[in-house]
Amino acid sequence: QVLLWESGGDSVQAGGSLRLSCAVSGDSVSRYCMAWFREAPGKEREEVAHIAVDGDTSYVEDVKGRFTISRDNAKNALVLQMNSLKPEDTAMYYCAGVQHPWCPLVRTAYAYWGQGTQVTVSS
């Protein structure tokens, strides 16, 4: 069974940085399309970024140039480096995975989810 466990969430001031990590157990992270989602109060869960099996990445428009998604194969983990944080980045962040070469267009296609880690950015 594949399990995902996020960590790294915290409270920071605007302009600060955080590094989220998602530990993967039960299989190799390199075999999966992996993604980060976030859910703010009163809003739908949205995809922030994903990384396909071949390493191709994609980002939602408002995090481009600020966030970087990557795999740490040595630690079997997914990482999200977040720089220049804004108050609107405040949300619960979730990692998700699906064993497929490319990443799906809908979140319901992701088979595995972590429990989330809270990111709070104050102005």
PDB file of N, CA and C in Angstrom, residues 3-62:
ATOM      1  N   LEU A   3       1.648   4.984   0.870  1.00  0.00           N
ATOM      2  CA  LEU A   3       1.266   5.992   1.850  1.00  0.00           C
ATOM      3  C   LEU A   3       2.061   7.258   1.601  1.00  0.00           C
ATOM      4  N   LEU A   4       1.402   8.405   1.773  1.00  0.00           N
ATOM      5  CA  LEU A   4       2.042   9.712   1.593  1.00  0.00           C
ATOM      6  C   LEU A   4       1.931  10.491   2.893  1.00  0.00           C
ATOM      7  N   TRP A   5       3.001  11.198   3.241  1.00  0.00           N
ATOM      8  CA  TRP A   5       3.002  11.934   4.505  1.00  0.00           C
ATOM      9  C   TRP A   5       3.700  13.265   4.289  1.00  0.00           C
ATOM     10  N   GLU A   6       2.930  14.372   4.379  1.00  0.00           N
ATOM     11  CA  GLU A   6       3.499  15.695   4.164  1.00  0.00           C
ATOM     12  C   GLU A   6       4.086  16.263   5.447  1.00  0.00           C
ATOM     13  N   SER A   7       5.051  17.142   5.273  1.00  0.00           N
ATOM     14  CA  SER A   7       5.626  17.882   6.401  1.00  0.00           C
ATOM     15  C   SER A   7       6.186  19.186   5.870  1.00  0.00           C
ATOM     16  N   GLY A   8       6.504  20.095   6.779  1.00  0.00           N
ATOM     17  CA  GLY A   8       7.141  21.349   6.399  1.00  0.00           C
ATOM     18  C   GLY A   8       6.248  22.564   6.459  1.00  0.00           C
ATOM     19  N   GLY A   9       4.956  22.376   6.668  1.00  0.00           N
ATOM     20  CA  GLY A   9       4.072  23.518   6.768  1.00  0.00           C
ATOM     21  C   GLY A   9       4.385  24.352   8.009  1.00  0.00           C
ATOM     22  N   ASP A  10       4.114  25.651   7.909  1.00  0.00           N
ATOM     23  CA  ASP A  10       4.426  26.546   9.020  1.00  0.00           C
ATOM     24  C   ASP A  10       3.722  27.878   8.795  1.00  0.00           C
ATOM     25  N   SER A  11       3.899  28.779   9.758  1.00  0.00           N
ATOM     26  CA  SER A  11       3.412  30.149   9.633  1.00  0.00           C
ATOM     27  C   SER A  11       4.600  31.054   9.336  1.00  0.00           C
ATOM     28  N   VAL A  12       4.510  31.818   8.249  1.00  0.00           N
ATOM     29  CA  VAL A  12       5.601  32.704   7.843  1.00  0.00           C
ATOM     30  C   VAL A  12       5.035  34.042   7.427  1.00  0.00           C
ATOM     31  N   GLN A  13       5.905  35.030   7.343  1.00  0.00           N
ATOM     32  CA  GLN A  13       5.500  36.338   6.848  1.00  0.00           C
ATOM     33  C   GLN A  13       5.610  36.384   5.333  1.00  0.00           C
ATOM     34  N   ALA A  14       4.842  37.278   4.755  1.00  0.00           N
ATOM     35  CA  ALA A  14       4.895  37.467   3.301  1.00  0.00           C
ATOM     36  C   ALA A  14       6.331  37.731   2.856  1.00  0.00           C
ATOM     37  N   GLY A  15       6.693  37.126   1.742  1.00  0.00           N
ATOM     38  CA  GLY A  15       8.049  37.228   1.233  1.00  0.00           C
ATOM     39  C   GLY A  15       8.960  36.116   1.696  1.00  0.00           C
ATOM     40  N   GLY A  16       8.511  35.341   2.658  1.00  0.00           N
ATOM     41  CA  GLY A  16       9.319  34.258   3.185  1.00  0.00           C
ATOM     42  C   GLY A  16       9.274  33.012   2.316  1.00  0.00           C
ATOM     43  N   SER A  17       9.948  31.976   2.770  1.00  0.00           N
ATOM     44  CA  SER A  17      10.052  30.711   2.027  1.00  0.00           C
ATOM     45  C   SER A  17       9.722  29.533   2.925  1.00  0.00           C
ATOM     46  N   LEU A  18       9.228  28.483   2.313  1.00  0.00           N
ATOM     47  CA  LEU A  18       9.002  27.203   2.988  1.00  0.00           C
ATOM     48  C   LEU A  18       9.341  26.088   2.025  1.00  0.00           C
ATOM     49  N   ARG A  19       9.713  24.960   2.593  1.00  0.00           N
ATOM     50  CA  ARG A  19      10.006  23.768   1.799  1.00  0.00           C
ATOM     51  C   ARG A  19       9.120  22.646   2.323  1.00  0.00           C
ATOM     52  N   LEU A  20       8.175  22.230   1.519  1.00  0.00           N
ATOM     53  CA  LEU A  20       7.294  21.119   1.881  1.00  0.00           C
ATOM     54  C   LEU A  20       7.880  19.820   1.358  1.00  0.00           C
ATOM     55  N   SER A  21       7.707  18.775   2.141  1.00  0.00           N
ATOM     56  CA  SER A  21       8.167  17.464   1.738  1.00  0.00           C
ATOM     57  C   SER A  21       7.035  16.466   1.884  1.00  0.00           C
ATOM     58  N   CYS A  22       7.008  15.505   1.002  1.00  0.00           N
ATOM     59  CA  CYS A  22       6.010  14.434   1.042  1.00  0.00           C
ATOM     60  C   CYS A  22       6.750  13.112   0.975  1.00  0.00           C
ATOM     61  N   ALA A  23       6.825  12.434   2.104  1.00  0.00           N
ATOM     62  CA  ALA A  23       7.484  11.130   2.149  1.00  0.00           C
ATOM     63  C   ALA A  23       6.571  10.070   1.569  1.00  0.00           C
ATOM     64  N   VAL A  24       7.125   9.217   0.737  1.00  0.00           N
ATOM     65  CA  VAL A  24       6.365   8.157   0.083  1.00  0.00           C
ATOM     66  C   VAL A  24       6.848   6.813   0.598  1.00  0.00           C
ATOM     67  N   SER A  25       5.924   5.967   0.998  1.00  0.00           N
ATOM     68  CA  SER A  25       6.271   4.611   1.406  1.00  0.00           C
ATOM     69  C   SER A  25       5.433   3.621   0.620  1.00  0.00           C
ATOM     70  N   GLY A  26       5.972   2.431   0.413  1.00  0.00           N
ATOM     71  CA  GLY A  26       5.253   1.383  -0.280  1.00  0.00           C
ATOM     72  C   GLY A  26       5.603   1.224  -1.736  1.00  0.00           C
ATOM     73  N   ASP A  27       6.281   2.185  -2.313  1.00  0.00           N
ATOM     74  CA  ASP A  27       6.697   2.105  -3.709  1.00  0.00           C
ATOM     75  C   ASP A  27       7.662   3.257  -3.971  1.00  0.00           C
ATOM     76  N   SER A  28       8.252   3.250  -5.168  1.00  0.00           N
ATOM     77  CA  SER A  28       9.204   4.298  -5.530  1.00  0.00           C
ATOM     78  C   SER A  28       8.490   5.512  -6.097  1.00  0.00           C
ATOM     79  N   VAL A  29       8.832   6.690  -5.578  1.00  0.00           N
ATOM     80  CA  VAL A  29       8.205   7.918  -6.041  1.00  0.00           C
ATOM     81  C   VAL A  29       8.477   8.153  -7.530  1.00  0.00           C
ATOM     82  N   SER A  30       9.541   7.573  -8.048  1.00  0.00           N
ATOM     83  CA  SER A  30       9.900   7.800  -9.451  1.00  0.00           C
ATOM     84  C   SER A  30       8.936   7.121 -10.422  1.00  0.00           C
ATOM     85  N   ARG A  31       8.111   6.215  -9.927  1.00  0.00           N
ATOM     86  CA  ARG A  31       7.172   5.489 -10.783  1.00  0.00           C
ATOM     87  C   ARG A  31       5.838   6.204 -10.916  1.00  0.00           C
ATOM     88  N   TYR A  32       5.674   7.320 -10.245  1.00  0.00           N
ATOM     89  CA  TYR A  32       4.371   7.970 -10.134  1.00  0.00           C
ATOM     90  C   TYR A  32       4.384   9.387 -10.692  1.00  0.00           C
ATOM     91  N   CYS A  33       3.268   9.759 -11.294  1.00  0.00           N
ATOM     92  CA  CYS A  33       2.989  11.181 -11.438  1.00  0.00           C
ATOM     93  C   CYS A  33       2.660  11.678 -10.038  1.00  0.00           C
ATOM     94  N   MET A  34       3.309  12.776  -9.630  1.00  0.00           N
ATOM     95  CA  MET A  34       3.084  13.329  -8.298  1.00  0.00           C
ATOM     96  C   MET A  34       2.668  14.784  -8.406  1.00  0.00           C
ATOM     97  N   ALA A  35       1.843  15.219  -7.471  1.00  0.00           N
ATOM     98  CA  ALA A  35       1.339  16.590  -7.531  1.00  0.00           C
ATOM     99  C   ALA A  35       1.164  17.165  -6.132  1.00  0.00           C
ATOM    100  N   TRP A  36       1.177  18.481  -6.074  1.00  0.00           N
ATOM    101  CA  TRP A  36       0.799  19.223  -4.872  1.00  0.00           C
ATOM    102  C   TRP A  36      -0.512  19.943  -5.156  1.00  0.00           C
ATOM    103  N   PHE A  37      -1.438  19.814  -4.215  1.00  0.00           N
ATOM    104  CA  PHE A  37      -2.699  20.526  -4.252  1.00  0.00           C
ATOM    105  C   PHE A  37      -2.774  21.415  -3.016  1.00  0.00           C
ATOM    106  N   ARG A  38      -3.674  22.396  -3.061  1.00  0.00           N
ATOM    107  CA  ARG A  38      -3.925  23.203  -1.867  1.00  0.00           C
ATOM    108  C   ARG A  38      -5.414  23.514  -1.778  1.00  0.00           C
ATOM    109  N   GLU A  39      -5.839  23.685  -0.534  1.00  0.00           N
ATOM    110  CA  GLU A  39      -7.252  23.981  -0.279  1.00  0.00           C
ATOM    111  C   GLU A  39      -7.330  25.074   0.766  1.00  0.00           C
ATOM    112  N   ALA A  40      -7.823  26.228   0.346  1.00  0.00           N
ATOM    113  CA  ALA A  40      -8.014  27.351   1.259  1.00  0.00           C
ATOM    114  C   ALA A  40      -9.445  27.313   1.798  1.00  0.00           C
ATOM    115  N   PRO A  41      -9.691  27.896   2.970  1.00  0.00           N
ATOM    116  CA  PRO A  41     -11.050  27.894   3.534  1.00  0.00           C
ATOM    117  C   PRO A  41     -12.056  28.481   2.552  1.00  0.00           C
ATOM    118  N   GLY A  42     -13.133  27.740   2.326  1.00  0.00           N
ATOM    119  CA  GLY A  42     -14.189  28.217   1.446  1.00  0.00           C
ATOM    120  C   GLY A  42     -13.913  28.068  -0.028  1.00  0.00           C
ATOM    121  N   LYS A  43     -12.786  27.466  -0.376  1.00  0.00           N
ATOM    122  CA  LYS A  43     -12.434  27.294  -1.785  1.00  0.00           C
ATOM    123  C   LYS A  43     -12.244  25.824  -2.117  1.00  0.00           C
ATOM    124  N   GLU A  44     -12.352  25.526  -3.394  1.00  0.00           N
ATOM    125  CA  GLU A  44     -12.135  24.158  -3.836  1.00  0.00           C
ATOM    126  C   GLU A  44     -10.643  23.821  -3.825  1.00  0.00           C
ATOM    127  N   ARG A  45     -10.355  22.546  -3.661  1.00  0.00           N
ATOM    128  CA  ARG A  45      -8.978  22.093  -3.731  1.00  0.00           C
ATOM    129  C   ARG A  45      -8.479  22.274  -5.160  1.00  0.00           C
ATOM    130  N   GLU A  46      -7.306  22.892  -5.294  1.00  0.00           N
ATOM    131  CA  GLU A  46      -6.755  23.163  -6.612  1.00  0.00           C
ATOM    132  C   GLU A  46      -5.344  22.591  -6.727  1.00  0.00           C
ATOM    133  N   GLU A  47      -5.004  22.188  -7.937  1.00  0.00           N
ATOM    134  CA  GLU A  47      -3.647  21.712  -8.174  1.00  0.00           C
ATOM    135  C   GLU A  47      -2.699  22.902  -8.232  1.00  0.00           C
ATOM    136  N   VAL A  48      -1.574  22.764  -7.550  1.00  0.00           N
ATOM    137  CA  VAL A  48      -0.548  23.800  -7.552  1.00  0.00           C
ATOM    138  C   VAL A  48       0.538  23.476  -8.575  1.00  0.00           C
ATOM    139  N   ALA A  49       0.960  22.225  -8.590  1.00  0.00           N
ATOM    140  CA  ALA A  49       2.029  21.805  -9.497  1.00  0.00           C
ATOM    141  C   ALA A  49       2.016  20.295  -9.604  1.00  0.00           C
ATOM    142  N   HIS A  50       2.536  19.783 -10.718  1.00  0.00           N
ATOM    143  CA  HIS A  50       2.715  18.349 -10.826  1.00  0.00           C
ATOM    144  C   HIS A  50       4.017  18.043 -11.553  1.00  0.00           C
ATOM    145  N   ILE A  51       4.469  16.813 -11.365  1.00  0.00           N
ATOM    146  CA  ILE A  51       5.680  16.343 -12.034  1.00  0.00           C
ATOM    147  C   ILE A  51       5.401  14.949 -12.559  1.00  0.00           C
ATOM    148  N   ALA A  52       5.586  14.785 -13.866  1.00  0.00           N
ATOM    149  CA  ALA A  52       5.327  13.508 -14.502  1.00  0.00           C
ATOM    150  C   ALA A  52       6.506  12.558 -14.292  1.00  0.00           C
ATOM    151  N   VAL A  53       6.310  11.314 -14.705  1.00  0.00           N
ATOM    152  CA  VAL A  53       7.356  10.308 -14.535  1.00  0.00           C
ATOM    153  C   VAL A  53       8.641  10.725 -15.246  1.00  0.00           C
ATOM    154  N   ASP A  54       8.506  11.377 -16.409  1.00  0.00           N
ATOM    155  CA  ASP A  54       9.689  11.783 -17.157  1.00  0.00           C
ATOM    156  C   ASP A  54      10.310  13.087 -16.650  1.00  0.00           C
ATOM    157  N   GLY A  55       9.727  13.642 -15.584  1.00  0.00           N
ATOM    158  CA  GLY A  55      10.272  14.858 -14.993  1.00  0.00           C
ATOM    159  C   GLY A  55       9.646  16.145 -15.491  1.00  0.00           C
ATOM    160  N   ASP A  56       8.754  16.036 -16.450  1.00  0.00           N
ATOM    161  CA  ASP A  56       8.077  17.223 -16.954  1.00  0.00           C
ATOM    162  C   ASP A  56       7.227  17.829 -15.837  1.00  0.00           C
ATOM    163  N   THR A  57       7.299  19.149 -15.682  1.00  0.00           N
ATOM    164  CA  THR A  57       6.576  19.815 -14.605  1.00  0.00           C
ATOM    165  C   THR A  57       5.569  20.822 -15.154  1.00  0.00           C
ATOM    166  N   SER A  58       4.585  21.117 -14.328  1.00  0.00           N
ATOM    167  CA  SER A  58       3.574  22.109 -14.678  1.00  0.00           C
ATOM    168  C   SER A  58       3.136  22.823 -13.412  1.00  0.00           C
ATOM    169  N   TYR A  59       2.820  24.122 -13.535  1.00  0.00           N
ATOM    170  CA  TYR A  59       2.443  24.935 -12.387  1.00  0.00           C
ATOM    171  C   TYR A  59       1.186  25.751 -12.694  1.00  0.00           C
ATOM    172  N   VAL A  60       0.400  25.984 -11.653  1.00  0.00           N
ATOM    173  CA  VAL A  60      -0.695  26.927 -11.800  1.00  0.00           C
ATOM    174  C   VAL A  60      -0.088  28.308 -11.985  1.00  0.00           C
ATOM    175  N   GLU A  61      -0.780  29.166 -12.733  1.00  0.00           N
ATOM    176  CA  GLU A  61      -0.202  30.436 -13.168  1.00  0.00           C
ATOM    177  C   GLU A  61       0.338  31.282 -12.021  1.00  0.00           C
ATOM    178  N   ASP A  62      -0.377  31.367 -10.909  1.00  0.00           N
ATOM    179  CA  ASP A  62       0.025  32.332  -9.884  1.00  0.00           C
ATOM    180  C   ASP A  62       1.161  31.869  -8.985  1.00  0.00           C
TER     181      ASP A  62
END
